Amino acid sequence: MHEGNRTEISTLGEFGLIKHLTEGIKLQNTESKYGVGDDAAVLEFKDQQVLVTTDLLMEGVHFDLVYTPLKHLGYKAAMVNFSDIYAMNGTPKQITLSVAISKRFCIEDLDDFYEGVKLACDLHHVDLIGGDTTASVTGLAISITCIGAADKKQVVYRNGAKETDLICVSGDLGAAYMGLQLMEREKAVFQGEKDVQPDFAGKEYLLERFLKPEARKDIIESLAKAGIKPTSMMDISDGLSSELMHICSQSKVGCRVYEERIPIDYQTAVMAEEFNMNLSTCALNGGEDYELLFTVPLTQHEEISKIKDIKIIGHITKAELGCALVTRDGNEMELKAQGWNHMEK
Amino acid sequence: MHEGNRTEISTLGEFGLIKHLTEGIKLQNTESKYGVGDDAAVLEFKDQQVLVTTDLLMEGVHFDLVYTPLKHLGYKAAMVNFSDIYAMNGTPKQITLSVAISKRFCIEDLDDFYEGVKLACDLHHVDLIGGDTTASVTGLAISITCIGAADKKQVVYRNGAKETDLICVSGDLGAAYMGLQLMEREKAVFQGEKDVQPDFAGKEYLLERFLKPEARKDIIESLAKAGIKPTSMMDISDGLSSELMHICSQSKVGCRVYEERIPIDYQTAVMAEEFNMNLSTCALNGGEDYELLFTVPLTQHEEISKIKDIKIIGHITKAELGCALVTRDGNEMELKAQGWNHMEK
């Protein structure tokens, strides 16, 4: 929250506020014909399929403003929607953004939030085409809808994984979850003591993974360049274990994933030890990494192995074999979709 | 809120809940290729432009559950988004629906809400293609994005009104606002006294206009049948006065609207008298009627006059003449965009 100058939102009024926030927006994509300012935005896609994904983020459930700067929150809110479009093997093109805010927030807060959204949009060449700014009697609510495009034959669903396919993930897992744990710990320790700053030295990667995730456009581009179309794909928002089970249940297959092959960063491992947590459990069930999980035919083993930052972690089996993790000592443990169940809060 | 059997949402879990709510949904439109169940929905539009509109509705700001049944709320939330698509001269095709709910709500409440949404969708042949159900630490939040289609040459913006154009509205105005006033009054009178039911006899129309607005698909169809493409159009959500000023400012024109021509229902008039309110002020500034406001060339006077339930209320002037209401006694009063400024709450 802004601590310097505070300009109350009421000074601008509803229409003034929308004007202030959307001023200077220029549409970059040829598919965006008309943006903010009418009853609806107008888009035009030529011979492409249109992808639509949406997210509703609530303060106190999906984010905690005690340790999430508004600019980061805006960036992340946009990024996780782009990630859903990449997970369909598409390209994000437009977003609409609606924000509900209470009187706690000032215009400078909203400016910070929008700055983060716009930065994410600029990086991914996405147009902000509409939305809404309204009041809330309590906390902050954010709703983003992202629209993307893909050639009809290139769209990848969750339901196409086939027996013997290789299971791949990008990047590394569990770091965002560790970043969250770290934030929660520091919040508990330091809450109320104003002049004490937590020391995050050596743990920057974990914080960045949690506060500023990056949608893996680069992976989609690498796959396209290598001529690989995954048989199934999704992004990892709830945790590897949970997402794998979605792919398997929708594809009507089973899987074997090898514990030793799950990519984990060094800082994640150090932190898990510090917290006395099981590292594999963190990597399997920690969410919000926004890496891509996908399957490719076994015949493309060589091509996929050459791509930087992609790791083969297992393979698809017949459905009857179920979904299991093969541990370091060679045992099989049934996968469970623990994920992050926001509904339990 | 549900008062009979209550099934706690936690009994289903997040994925179980989404499955429960979206079960049995069948996609009706050929443009809807894939709905709920993947990272994004997949749509395909042939040679048509794509329209996108979105709304974020917050409990305590946009609706009051004391007098709004959840089924009506769902119906209205969908309907007002369809209205935005019709206001572009398009056809609504899909919606995504996200809902954030606190523990106050049970599955039966959500069922009621979804029933209302689905009823509105059925009536307008709209597919529910995605969304999200999540927790809220406080009230109910609803986010709907509606996607529509229109032939490129048929899209109508707010900025096309020309001097001498006729200004038209559908239906009648001010009734929804009176319905709200009525609800607020009864709420104040009866709050706390359980067995007393307010008497709304003779005022059903006002309540219906407020609780169950209908998007004017029929007007769009009548205009198309008569070969009339409006030069500008929008729907009346904030009030006639405010919307007229949007059209005039975006079209860079002025307008004259005749007080005596503003369509007002008998019940609205009776109620305004009962509340000791100025009737024209109610009709000009009362929002949520979701009627269509549009302009047509003067040359189409005859055609437009023949269409049922459309009234010509004035004409477009040069910008220098400003926006004014011509009162019954022939005076001119400058129009003001009072509207419903949700930001002031």
mmCIF file of C-alpha atoms in Angstrom, chain A residues 1-335:
data_model
loop_
_atom_site.group_PDB
_atom_site.id
_atom_site.type_symbol
_atom_site.label_atom_id
_atom_site.label_comp_id
_atom_site.label_asym_id
_atom_site.label_seq_id
_atom_site.Cartn_x
_atom_site.Cartn_y
_atom_site.Cartn_z
ATOM 1 C CA MET A 1 0.000 0.000 0.000
ATOM 2 C CA HIS A 2 1.160 3.484 -0.810
ATOM 3 C CA GLU A 3 2.787 5.288 2.061
ATOM 4 C CA GLY A 4 3.732 8.602 0.447
ATOM 5 C CA ASN A 5 1.250 10.898 -1.278
ATOM 6 C CA ARG A 6 -2.296 9.600 -1.218
ATOM 7 C CA THR A 7 -4.845 10.797 -3.734
ATOM 8 C CA GLU A 8 -8.327 9.606 -2.811
ATOM 9 C CA ILE A 9 -10.137 7.776 -5.574
ATOM 10 C CA SER A 10 -13.278 9.848 -5.045
ATOM 11 C CA THR A 11 -11.419 12.901 -6.403
ATOM 12 C CA LEU A 12 -11.588 11.428 -9.905
ATOM 13 C CA GLY A 13 -15.028 9.777 -9.931
ATOM 14 C CA GLU A 14 -15.763 6.534 -11.755
ATOM 15 C CA PHE A 15 -15.337 7.692 -15.336
ATOM 16 C CA GLY A 16 -12.382 9.903 -14.477
ATOM 17 C CA LEU A 17 -10.695 6.978 -12.804
ATOM 18 C CA ILE A 18 -11.144 4.635 -15.765
ATOM 19 C CA LYS A 19 -9.841 7.360 -18.052
ATOM 20 C CA HIS A 20 -6.826 7.921 -15.811
ATOM 21 C CA LEU A 21 -5.985 4.213 -15.684
ATOM 22 C CA THR A 22 -6.446 3.460 -19.369
ATOM 23 C CA GLU A 23 -4.958 6.650 -20.767
ATOM 24 C CA GLY A 24 -2.108 6.115 -23.169
ATOM 25 C CA ILE A 25 -2.987 2.492 -23.904
ATOM 26 C CA LYS A 26 -2.199 1.720 -27.531
ATOM 27 C CA LEU A 27 -3.444 -1.459 -29.166
ATOM 28 C CA GLN A 28 -0.501 -3.466 -30.520
ATOM 29 C CA ASN A 29 -2.104 -6.529 -32.077
ATOM 30 C CA THR A 30 -3.824 -6.444 -35.452
ATOM 31 C CA GLU A 31 -6.488 -8.673 -33.887
ATOM 32 C CA SER A 32 -7.491 -5.861 -31.499
ATOM 33 C CA LYS A 33 -9.853 -3.585 -33.407
ATOM 34 C CA TYR A 34 -11.334 -1.535 -30.570
ATOM 35 C CA GLY A 35 -10.410 -1.501 -26.902
ATOM 36 C CA VAL A 36 -11.622 0.405 -23.858
ATOM 37 C CA GLY A 37 -14.484 2.867 -24.284
ATOM 38 C CA ASP A 38 -17.568 1.124 -25.660
ATOM 39 C CA ASP A 39 -20.054 -1.484 -24.424
ATOM 40 C CA ALA A 40 -17.682 -4.206 -25.608
ATOM 41 C CA ALA A 41 -14.234 -4.519 -27.157
ATOM 42 C CA VAL A 42 -14.045 -5.617 -30.794
ATOM 43 C CA LEU A 43 -11.572 -8.254 -31.994
ATOM 44 C CA GLU A 44 -10.943 -9.974 -35.298
ATOM 45 C CA PHE A 45 -9.154 -13.288 -35.724
ATOM 46 C CA LYS A 46 -8.343 -14.615 -39.164
ATOM 47 C CA ASP A 47 -8.577 -18.400 -39.514
ATOM 48 C CA GLN A 48 -7.461 -18.870 -35.936
ATOM 49 C CA GLN A 49 -9.201 -20.386 -32.991
ATOM 50 C CA VAL A 50 -9.884 -18.123 -30.048
ATOM 51 C CA LEU A 51 -8.810 -19.177 -26.550
ATOM 52 C CA VAL A 52 -10.492 -17.766 -23.443
ATOM 53 C CA THR A 53 -9.402 -18.126 -19.836
ATOM 54 C CA THR A 54 -10.448 -16.245 -16.727
ATOM 55 C CA ASP A 55 -9.401 -15.829 -13.103
ATOM 56 C CA LEU A 56 -10.968 -14.215 -10.068
ATOM 57 C CA LEU A 57 -8.490 -13.336 -7.320
ATOM 58 C CA MET A 58 -9.644 -12.391 -3.839
ATOM 59 C CA GLU A 59 -7.635 -10.648 -1.163
ATOM 60 C CA GLY A 60 -7.027 -12.904 1.834
ATOM 61 C CA VAL A 61 -7.487 -16.038 -0.262
ATOM 62 C CA HIS A 62 -5.216 -15.697 -3.286
ATOM 63 C CA PHE A 63 -2.887 -12.967 -2.108
ATOM 64 C CA ASP A 64 -1.778 -11.178 1.033
ATOM 65 C CA LEU A 65 -0.999 -7.489 0.624
ATOM 66 C CA VAL A 66 1.229 -7.562 3.711
ATOM 67 C CA TYR A 67 3.996 -9.052 1.588
ATOM 68 C CA THR A 68 2.773 -8.620 -1.972
ATOM 69 C CA PRO A 69 3.560 -5.215 -3.524
ATOM 70 C CA LEU A 70 0.674 -4.096 -5.744
ATOM 71 C CA LYS A 71 2.892 -3.809 -8.786
ATOM 72 C CA HIS A 72 3.963 -7.437 -8.377
ATOM 73 C CA LEU A 73 0.366 -8.450 -7.828
ATOM 74 C CA GLY A 74 -0.682 -6.835 -11.102
ATOM 75 C CA TYR A 75 2.200 -8.452 -12.935
ATOM 76 C CA LYS A 76 1.419 -11.879 -11.512
ATOM 77 C CA ALA A 77 -2.352 -11.616 -12.086
ATOM 78 C CA ALA A 78 -1.734 -10.961 -15.780
ATOM 79 C CA MET A 79 1.083 -13.507 -16.085
ATOM 80 C CA VAL A 80 -0.902 -16.457 -14.695
ATOM 81 C CA ASN A 81 -3.575 -15.846 -17.313
ATOM 82 C CA PHE A 82 -1.008 -15.706 -20.122
ATOM 83 C CA SER A 83 0.303 -18.998 -18.753
ATOM 84 C CA ASP A 84 -3.106 -20.633 -19.318
ATOM 85 C CA ILE A 85 -3.081 -19.552 -22.949
ATOM 86 C CA TYR A 86 0.465 -20.855 -23.529
ATOM 87 C CA ALA A 87 -0.671 -24.101 -21.902
ATOM 88 C CA MET A 88 -3.085 -24.495 -24.837
ATOM 89 C CA ASN A 89 -0.131 -23.914 -27.202
ATOM 90 C CA GLY A 90 -1.587 -20.513 -28.090
ATOM 91 C CA THR A 91 -0.510 -16.886 -27.950
ATOM 92 C CA PRO A 92 -2.152 -14.442 -25.518
ATOM 93 C CA LYS A 93 -3.489 -11.420 -27.384
ATOM 94 C CA GLN A 94 -5.822 -9.434 -25.137
ATOM 95 C CA ILE A 95 -6.931 -9.103 -21.546
ATOM 96 C CA THR A 96 -9.812 -7.452 -19.790
ATOM 97 C CA LEU A 97 -9.121 -6.345 -16.238
ATOM 98 C CA SER A 98 -11.700 -5.607 -13.549
ATOM 99 C CA VAL A 99 -10.748 -4.414 -10.103
ATOM 100 C CA ALA A 100 -12.942 -3.874 -7.042
ATOM 101 C CA ILE A 101 -11.351 -1.702 -4.366
ATOM 102 C CA SER A 102 -12.285 -0.350 -0.976
ATOM 103 C CA LYS A 103 -11.509 3.108 0.389
ATOM 104 C CA ARG A 104 -8.239 1.825 1.886
ATOM 105 C CA PHE A 105 -6.774 2.124 -1.576
ATOM 106 C CA CYS A 106 -5.704 5.372 -3.184
ATOM 107 C CA ILE A 107 -5.066 6.231 -6.811
ATOM 108 C CA GLU A 108 -1.332 5.668 -6.361
ATOM 109 C CA ASP A 109 -2.080 2.083 -5.264
ATOM 110 C CA LEU A 110 -4.118 1.485 -8.393
ATOM 111 C CA ASP A 111 -1.384 3.081 -10.484
ATOM 112 C CA ASP A 112 1.127 0.608 -9.035
ATOM 113 C CA PHE A 113 -1.184 -2.302 -9.746
ATOM 114 C CA TYR A 114 -1.848 -1.193 -13.323
ATOM 115 C CA GLU A 115 1.864 -0.598 -13.865
ATOM 116 C CA GLY A 116 2.500 -4.259 -13.057
ATOM 117 C CA VAL A 117 -0.289 -5.414 -15.374
ATOM 118 C CA LYS A 118 0.973 -3.207 -18.195
ATOM 119 C CA LEU A 119 4.557 -4.405 -17.759
ATOM 120 C CA ALA A 120 3.430 -8.019 -18.109
ATOM 121 C CA CYS A 121 1.307 -7.054 -21.138
ATOM 122 C CA ASP A 122 4.218 -5.252 -22.795
ATOM 123 C CA LEU A 123 6.548 -8.209 -22.327
ATOM 124 C CA HIS A 124 4.035 -10.568 -23.942
ATOM 125 C CA HIS A 125 2.598 -8.132 -26.511
ATOM 126 C CA VAL A 126 -0.871 -8.332 -25.021
ATOM 127 C CA ASP A 127 -3.463 -5.554 -25.345
ATOM 128 C CA LEU A 128 -5.531 -4.351 -22.399
ATOM 129 C CA ILE A 129 -8.914 -4.020 -24.116
ATOM 130 C CA GLY A 130 -11.449 -3.457 -21.377
ATOM 131 C CA GLY A 131 -12.652 -3.922 -17.875
ATOM 132 C CA ASP A 132 -14.125 -2.195 -14.979
ATOM 133 C CA THR A 133 -13.112 -0.401 -11.812
ATOM 134 C CA THR A 134 -15.626 -0.544 -9.041
ATOM 135 C CA ALA A 135 -16.043 -0.271 -5.297
ATOM 136 C CA SER A 136 -15.748 -3.047 -2.763
ATOM 137 C CA VAL A 137 -16.994 -2.815 0.816
ATOM 138 C CA THR A 138 -14.125 -4.983 1.972
ATOM 139 C CA GLY A 139 -10.955 -6.194 0.300
ATOM 140 C CA LEU A 140 -9.489 -6.117 -3.172
ATOM 141 C CA ALA A 141 -10.937 -8.348 -5.891
ATOM 142 C CA ILE A 142 -9.300 -8.786 -9.283
ATOM 143 C CA SER A 143 -10.827 -10.394 -12.316
ATOM 144 C CA ILE A 144 -8.835 -10.993 -15.485
ATOM 145 C CA THR A 145 -9.988 -12.619 -18.689
ATOM 146 C CA CYS A 146 -7.325 -13.410 -21.248
ATOM 147 C CA ILE A 147 -8.002 -14.051 -24.910
ATOM 148 C CA GLY A 148 -5.521 -15.827 -27.106
ATOM 149 C CA ALA A 149 -5.207 -17.238 -30.582
ATOM 150 C CA ALA A 150 -3.886 -20.471 -32.028
ATOM 151 C CA ASP A 151 -3.922 -22.223 -35.363
ATOM 152 C CA LYS A 152 -6.678 -24.789 -35.252
ATOM 153 C CA LYS A 153 -4.276 -27.701 -35.687
ATOM 154 C CA GLN A 154 -1.903 -26.428 -33.013
ATOM 155 C CA VAL A 155 -4.234 -26.266 -30.015
ATOM 156 C CA VAL A 156 -3.146 -28.726 -27.317
ATOM 157 C CA TYR A 157 -5.673 -30.082 -24.822
ATOM 158 C CA ARG A 158 -5.235 -32.011 -21.591
ATOM 159 C CA ASN A 159 -6.830 -35.116 -22.997
ATOM 160 C CA GLY A 160 -4.392 -36.250 -25.687
ATOM 161 C CA ALA A 161 -1.704 -38.120 -23.708
ATOM 162 C CA LYS A 162 -1.031 -41.635 -25.061
ATOM 163 C CA GLU A 163 0.647 -44.700 -23.595
ATOM 164 C CA THR A 164 4.473 -44.539 -23.840
ATOM 165 C CA ASP A 165 4.445 -40.727 -24.247
ATOM 166 C CA LEU A 166 7.192 -38.950 -22.367
ATOM 167 C CA ILE A 167 6.165 -36.640 -19.533
ATOM 168 C CA CYS A 168 8.072 -33.356 -19.540
ATOM 169 C CA VAL A 169 8.223 -30.245 -17.365
ATOM 170 C CA SER A 170 9.893 -26.903 -17.902
ATOM 171 C CA GLY A 171 12.022 -25.066 -15.325
ATOM 172 C CA ASP A 172 12.028 -26.294 -11.749
ATOM 173 C CA LEU A 173 9.322 -26.990 -9.189
ATOM 174 C CA GLY A 174 8.529 -26.134 -5.589
ATOM 175 C CA ALA A 175 10.351 -22.796 -5.492
ATOM 176 C CA ALA A 176 7.199 -20.629 -5.489
ATOM 177 C CA TYR A 177 5.793 -22.685 -2.640
ATOM 178 C CA MET A 178 9.003 -22.208 -0.674
ATOM 179 C CA GLY A 179 8.840 -18.490 -1.422
ATOM 180 C CA LEU A 180 5.356 -18.412 0.066
ATOM 181 C CA GLN A 181 6.466 -20.343 3.166
ATOM 182 C CA LEU A 182 9.323 -17.904 3.611
ATOM 183 C CA MET A 183 6.988 -14.918 3.342
ATOM 184 C CA GLU A 184 4.535 -16.419 5.784
ATOM 185 C CA ARG A 185 7.313 -17.101 8.279
ATOM 186 C CA GLU A 186 8.752 -13.602 8.038
ATOM 187 C CA LYS A 187 5.278 -12.133 8.313
ATOM 188 C CA ALA A 188 4.662 -14.033 11.546
ATOM 189 C CA VAL A 189 8.045 -13.066 12.982
ATOM 190 C CA PHE A 190 8.105 -9.428 12.038
ATOM 191 C CA GLN A 191 4.478 -8.390 12.071
ATOM 192 C CA GLY A 192 4.083 -5.244 14.056
ATOM 193 C CA GLU A 193 7.807 -4.426 14.323
ATOM 194 C CA LYS A 194 8.075 -1.635 11.829
ATOM 195 C CA ASP A 195 11.767 -0.952 11.449
ATOM 196 C CA VAL A 196 12.958 -4.527 11.247
ATOM 197 C CA GLN A 197 13.535 -5.773 7.721
ATOM 198 C CA PRO A 198 13.604 -9.511 7.078
ATOM 199 C CA ASP A 199 16.838 -10.835 5.600
ATOM 200 C CA PHE A 200 16.197 -12.684 2.375
ATOM 201 C CA ALA A 201 19.827 -12.870 1.236
ATOM 202 C CA GLY A 202 20.468 -16.051 -0.719
ATOM 203 C CA LYS A 203 16.752 -16.688 -1.061
ATOM 204 C CA GLU A 204 15.975 -14.159 -3.785
ATOM 205 C CA TYR A 205 15.106 -16.850 -6.309
ATOM 206 C CA LEU A 206 12.356 -18.283 -4.098
ATOM 207 C CA LEU A 207 10.797 -14.879 -3.528
ATOM 208 C CA GLU A 208 10.949 -14.045 -7.204
ATOM 209 C CA ARG A 209 9.346 -17.331 -8.152
ATOM 210 C CA PHE A 210 6.472 -16.611 -5.794
ATOM 211 C CA LEU A 211 6.047 -12.872 -6.345
ATOM 212 C CA LYS A 212 6.949 -12.578 -10.006
ATOM 213 C CA PRO A 213 6.281 -15.763 -11.950
ATOM 214 C CA GLU A 214 7.013 -15.796 -15.675
ATOM 215 C CA ALA A 215 4.698 -17.447 -18.206
ATOM 216 C CA ARG A 216 6.762 -19.835 -20.341
ATOM 217 C CA LYS A 217 6.341 -18.308 -23.771
ATOM 218 C CA ASP A 218 9.940 -19.330 -24.503
ATOM 219 C CA ILE A 219 9.095 -23.017 -24.085
ATOM 220 C CA ILE A 220 6.159 -22.787 -26.501
ATOM 221 C CA GLU A 221 8.451 -21.093 -29.005
ATOM 222 C CA SER A 222 11.196 -23.697 -28.538
ATOM 223 C CA LEU A 223 8.723 -26.519 -29.066
ATOM 224 C CA ALA A 224 7.393 -24.897 -32.225
ATOM 225 C CA LYS A 225 10.912 -24.330 -33.536
ATOM 226 C CA ALA A 226 11.755 -27.993 -32.922
ATOM 227 C CA GLY A 227 8.579 -29.066 -34.714
ATOM 228 C CA ILE A 228 7.148 -30.658 -31.585
ATOM 229 C CA LYS A 229 3.437 -30.499 -30.849
ATOM 230 C CA PRO A 230 2.773 -31.950 -27.382
ATOM 231 C CA THR A 231 0.054 -34.579 -27.163
ATOM 232 C CA SER A 232 -1.253 -32.948 -23.964
ATOM 233 C CA MET A 233 -0.286 -29.906 -21.946
ATOM 234 C CA MET A 234 -1.260 -27.750 -18.968
ATOM 235 C CA ASP A 235 0.438 -25.264 -16.714
ATOM 236 C CA ILE A 236 1.357 -26.095 -13.140
ATOM 237 C CA SER A 237 -0.676 -23.835 -10.912
ATOM 238 C CA ASP A 238 -1.929 -26.271 -8.259
ATOM 239 C CA GLY A 239 1.084 -28.586 -8.110
ATOM 240 C CA LEU A 240 2.674 -31.246 -10.327
ATOM 241 C CA SER A 241 0.851 -34.127 -8.702
ATOM 242 C CA SER A 242 -2.588 -32.601 -9.097
ATOM 243 C CA GLU A 243 -1.949 -31.504 -12.704
ATOM 244 C CA LEU A 244 -0.567 -34.890 -13.720
ATOM 245 C CA MET A 245 -3.721 -36.502 -12.425
ATOM 246 C CA HIS A 246 -5.832 -34.094 -14.493
ATOM 247 C CA ILE A 247 -3.940 -35.048 -17.645
ATOM 248 C CA CYS A 248 -4.166 -38.752 -16.842
ATOM 249 C CA SER A 249 -7.848 -38.716 -15.954
ATOM 250 C CA GLN A 250 -8.797 -36.631 -19.008
ATOM 251 C CA SER A 251 -6.573 -38.692 -21.311
ATOM 252 C CA LYS A 252 -7.736 -41.953 -19.675
ATOM 253 C CA VAL A 253 -4.180 -43.119 -19.030
ATOM 254 C CA GLY A 254 -1.845 -43.730 -16.103
ATOM 255 C CA CYS A 255 1.703 -42.517 -15.455
ATOM 256 C CA ARG A 256 5.020 -43.177 -13.790
ATOM 257 C CA VAL A 257 7.046 -40.219 -12.614
ATOM 258 C CA TYR A 258 10.571 -40.623 -11.254
ATOM 259 C CA GLU A 259 11.306 -38.763 -8.040
ATOM 260 C CA GLU A 260 14.988 -38.321 -8.916
ATOM 261 C CA ARG A 261 14.107 -36.618 -12.199
ATOM 262 C CA ILE A 262 11.878 -33.881 -10.810
ATOM 263 C CA PRO A 263 13.772 -30.633 -11.383
ATOM 264 C CA ILE A 264 14.364 -28.744 -8.141
ATOM 265 C CA ASP A 265 16.497 -25.670 -7.611
ATOM 266 C CA TYR A 266 19.269 -25.636 -5.026
ATOM 267 C CA GLN A 267 17.630 -22.828 -3.010
ATOM 268 C CA THR A 268 14.388 -24.815 -2.848
ATOM 269 C CA ALA A 269 16.267 -27.779 -1.406
ATOM 270 C CA VAL A 270 18.087 -25.658 1.184
ATOM 271 C CA MET A 271 14.854 -24.036 2.259
ATOM 272 C CA ALA A 272 12.975 -27.342 2.533
ATOM 273 C CA GLU A 273 15.673 -28.597 4.850
ATOM 274 C CA GLU A 274 15.495 -25.408 6.913
ATOM 275 C CA PHE A 275 11.733 -25.869 7.220
ATOM 276 C CA ASN A 276 12.168 -29.581 7.879
ATOM 277 C CA MET A 277 9.848 -30.403 4.981
ATOM 278 C CA ASN A 278 10.038 -33.305 2.542
ATOM 279 C CA LEU A 279 11.547 -31.882 -0.625
ATOM 280 C CA SER A 280 9.710 -34.137 -3.064
ATOM 281 C CA THR A 281 6.401 -33.370 -1.391
ATOM 282 C CA CYS A 282 7.081 -29.653 -1.900
ATOM 283 C CA ALA A 283 7.945 -30.178 -5.558
ATOM 284 C CA LEU A 284 4.947 -32.451 -6.153
ATOM 285 C CA ASN A 285 2.314 -30.460 -4.290
ATOM 286 C CA GLY A 286 3.589 -26.886 -4.093
ATOM 287 C CA GLY A 287 1.656 -24.734 -6.526
ATOM 288 C CA GLU A 288 2.085 -21.469 -8.419
ATOM 289 C CA ASP A 289 5.243 -22.415 -10.310
ATOM 290 C CA TYR A 290 3.490 -21.753 -13.642
ATOM 291 C CA GLU A 291 5.815 -24.115 -15.424
ATOM 292 C CA LEU A 292 4.487 -26.207 -18.298
ATOM 293 C CA LEU A 293 3.703 -29.890 -17.926
ATOM 294 C CA PHE A 294 3.295 -31.759 -21.202
ATOM 295 C CA THR A 295 3.607 -35.067 -22.955
ATOM 296 C CA VAL A 296 5.317 -35.856 -26.258
ATOM 297 C CA PRO A 297 5.512 -39.070 -28.285
ATOM 298 C CA LEU A 298 8.408 -41.354 -27.349
ATOM 299 C CA THR A 299 9.657 -41.040 -30.928
ATOM 300 C CA GLN A 300 10.527 -37.401 -30.216
ATOM 301 C CA HIS A 301 12.859 -38.276 -27.370
ATOM 302 C CA GLU A 302 15.900 -36.952 -29.152
ATOM 303 C CA GLU A 303 14.373 -33.645 -30.229
ATOM 304 C CA ILE A 304 12.901 -32.914 -26.808
ATOM 305 C CA SER A 305 16.161 -33.784 -25.031
ATOM 306 C CA LYS A 306 17.948 -31.052 -26.946
ATOM 307 C CA ILE A 307 15.696 -28.238 -25.724
ATOM 308 C CA LYS A 308 17.101 -26.179 -22.898
ATOM 309 C CA ASP A 309 15.184 -26.034 -19.618
ATOM 310 C CA ILE A 310 12.892 -29.007 -20.340
ATOM 311 C CA LYS A 311 13.227 -32.206 -18.359
ATOM 312 C CA ILE A 312 11.720 -35.642 -18.992
ATOM 313 C CA ILE A 313 10.372 -36.859 -15.664
ATOM 314 C CA GLY A 314 8.479 -40.004 -16.577
ATOM 315 C CA HIS A 315 6.143 -41.660 -19.034
ATOM 316 C CA ILE A 316 2.487 -42.377 -19.677
ATOM 317 C CA THR A 317 1.138 -45.879 -19.016
ATOM 318 C CA LYS A 318 -2.106 -47.757 -19.470
ATOM 319 C CA ALA A 319 -4.888 -46.447 -17.238
ATOM 320 C CA GLU A 320 -4.989 -49.683 -15.219
ATOM 321 C CA LEU A 321 -1.516 -49.022 -13.857
ATOM 322 C CA GLY A 322 -2.703 -45.835 -12.124
ATOM 323 C CA CYS A 323 -0.629 -42.750 -11.388
ATOM 324 C CA ALA A 324 2.473 -43.322 -9.311
ATOM 325 C CA LEU A 325 5.735 -41.775 -8.227
ATOM 326 C CA VAL A 326 8.767 -44.061 -8.455
ATOM 327 C CA THR A 327 10.870 -43.111 -5.432
ATOM 328 C CA ARG A 328 14.666 -42.983 -5.299
ATOM 329 C CA ASP A 329 14.737 -46.442 -3.714
ATOM 330 C CA GLY A 330 12.600 -47.905 -6.482
ATOM 331 C CA ASN A 331 9.273 -48.120 -4.655
ATOM 332 C CA GLU A 332 6.016 -46.926 -6.154
ATOM 333 C CA MET A 333 3.796 -44.452 -4.326
ATOM 334 C CA GLU A 334 0.343 -43.562 -5.595
ATOM 335 C CA LEU A 335 0.085 -39.894 -6.590
#
